[in-house]
Amino acid sequence: MPIIINLDVMLAKRKMRSKELAEIIDITTANLSILKSGKAKAVRFSTLEAICKALECQPADILEYIEE
Amino acid sequence: MRKLTILKAFIDFFWIMAIIASPLILILIGFIIIIDSSLLGKHNLYIYGMFIDNFTGSSKIVIILPMIAYLISIYCLYLFRKILSHLKNLELFHDFVITKMNTIGNLLTLTAILNAIPKFIYKQVYENKINLDFGMNPIIVAICLGLFFMILSEIFKIAKNAKEENDLTV
């Protein structure tokens, strides 16, 4: 998919673990793993908002469009 | 799910009855293939509402095709039982359910055609007439049932995709 999820990069920058983020934004680690691996077909605005709030970043820091 | 249990009980009963009858059908098919007209003598054979007075190629087809259709129907019943087992285990959108529903649809349409051919041949050969029937005859019902299963398979396919998307929405 041409949309790349840079969540692991942001997590590394903030020195935060996936499990911590999952607890903060109240989603399961399995779902977070789906998001990180790029298998997710859609992201809810509420989830995106929670991630941006937790990582103190913009949606563009997490999502990136790369032409195939 | 209680309705499903009731339906499965009915289907299981029909399945057992059909299994008992199927070896008899296989023996009959073999018997009809090897039999010749001399065995009938002056007697007429009355089968599926049709009088057969000789055992030529066309009359053998008239007798054998509905039997083959019956055996295919038994296979459909077997597949339907398997589908019901999956539904009972709440595996609603399993690939098996989708593919086998489509198979049942195709096979039911085939059985309808297999039942229609002998009737057509009988009218042509024995009665010398072509009959047009627009009522609710079993052939039309079987074709409709076949198409219904095909449509159901398509619906399940769409539902499976929707469920997959829902599961992969974070």
CSV table of N, CA and C in Angstrom, one decimal, chain A residues 1-2 4 6 8 10-11 18 20 25 28 30 33 35 38-40 43 45 47-48 50 53 56-57 59 62 65 67:
chain,number,residue,atom,x,y,z
A,1,MET,N,0.9,-1.2,0.0
A,1,MET,CA,0.0,0.0,0.0
A,1,MET,C,0.9,1.3,0.0
A,2,PRO,N,0.5,2.3,-0.8
A,2,PRO,CA,1.4,3.5,-0.8
A,2,PRO,C,1.4,4.3,0.5
A,4,ILE,N,2.4,4.7,4.1
A,4,ILE,CA,3.4,4.1,5.1
A,4,ILE,C,3.1,4.6,6.5
A,6,ASN,N,4.5,5.4,10.0
A,6,ASN,CA,5.8,5.6,10.6
A,6,ASN,C,5.7,5.6,12.2
A,8,ASP,N,6.5,3.3,14.4
A,8,ASP,CA,7.6,2.8,15.1
A,8,ASP,C,8.8,3.8,15.2
A,10,MET,N,8.3,7.1,15.3
A,10,MET,CA,7.8,8.1,16.3
A,10,MET,C,8.0,7.5,17.7
A,11,LEU,N,7.7,6.2,17.8
A,11,LEU,CA,7.8,5.6,19.1
A,11,LEU,C,9.3,5.6,19.6
A,18,SER,N,5.6,0.1,22.5
A,18,SER,CA,4.2,-0.2,21.9
A,18,SER,C,3.2,-0.4,23.0
A,20,GLU,N,3.1,0.5,26.0
A,20,GLU,CA,2.7,1.8,26.8
A,20,GLU,C,1.7,2.6,26.0
A,25,ILE,N,-3.6,5.0,24.6
A,25,ILE,CA,-4.7,5.3,23.7
A,25,ILE,C,-5.9,4.3,23.8
A,28,THR,N,-5.9,-2.5,21.9
A,28,THR,CA,-5.2,-3.7,22.2
A,28,THR,C,-3.8,-3.7,21.5
A,30,ALA,N,-2.6,-6.0,19.9
A,30,ALA,CA,-2.7,-6.7,18.6
A,30,ALA,C,-3.2,-5.7,17.6
A,33,SER,N,-0.3,-3.5,16.7
A,33,SER,CA,0.6,-4.3,15.9
A,33,SER,C,0.2,-4.3,14.4
A,35,LEU,N,-1.6,-2.0,13.0
A,35,LEU,CA,-1.3,-0.6,12.5
A,35,LEU,C,0.1,-0.4,12.2
A,38,GLY,N,1.3,-2.2,9.0
A,38,GLY,CA,0.8,-1.7,7.7
A,38,GLY,C,-0.3,-2.6,7.2
A,39,LYS,N,-0.8,-3.5,8.0
A,39,LYS,CA,-1.9,-4.4,7.6
A,39,LYS,C,-3.3,-3.7,7.7
A,40,ALA,N,-3.3,-2.7,8.5
A,40,ALA,CA,-4.6,-2.0,8.7
A,40,ALA,C,-5.2,-1.5,7.5
A,43,VAL,N,-8.0,3.7,9.6
A,43,VAL,CA,-7.7,4.2,10.9
A,43,VAL,C,-8.8,5.1,11.3
A,45,PHE,N,-10.5,8.3,13.1
A,45,PHE,CA,-10.0,9.6,13.5
A,45,PHE,C,-9.7,9.7,15.0
A,47,THR,N,-8.8,7.3,16.9
A,47,THR,CA,-7.5,6.6,17.2
A,47,THR,C,-6.3,7.4,16.8
A,48,LEU,N,-6.4,8.1,15.7
A,48,LEU,CA,-5.4,9.0,15.2
A,48,LEU,C,-5.2,10.1,16.1
A,50,ALA,N,-5.9,10.2,19.3
A,50,ALA,CA,-5.3,9.7,20.6
A,50,ALA,C,-3.8,9.4,20.4
A,53,LYS,N,-2.0,12.8,20.3
A,53,LYS,CA,-2.0,13.4,21.6
A,53,LYS,C,-0.9,12.7,22.5
A,56,GLU,N,2.5,13.5,20.9
A,56,GLU,CA,2.7,14.9,20.7
A,56,GLU,C,3.3,15.2,19.3
A,57,CYS,N,2.5,14.8,18.4
A,57,CYS,CA,2.9,14.9,17.0
A,57,CYS,C,1.7,15.2,16.1
A,59,PRO,N,-0.6,14.2,12.5
A,59,PRO,CA,-0.9,13.0,11.7
A,59,PRO,C,0.1,12.7,10.6
A,62,ILE,N,3.0,10.5,11.3
A,62,ILE,CA,2.7,9.1,11.4
A,62,ILE,C,2.4,8.5,10.1
A,65,TYR,N,2.7,9.3,2.4
A,65,TYR,CA,2.3,8.7,1.1
A,65,TYR,C,3.6,8.6,0.2
A,67,GLU,N,4.6,7.0,-3.5
A,67,GLU,CA,4.0,6.5,-4.8
A,67,GLU,C,4.7,5.2,-5.1
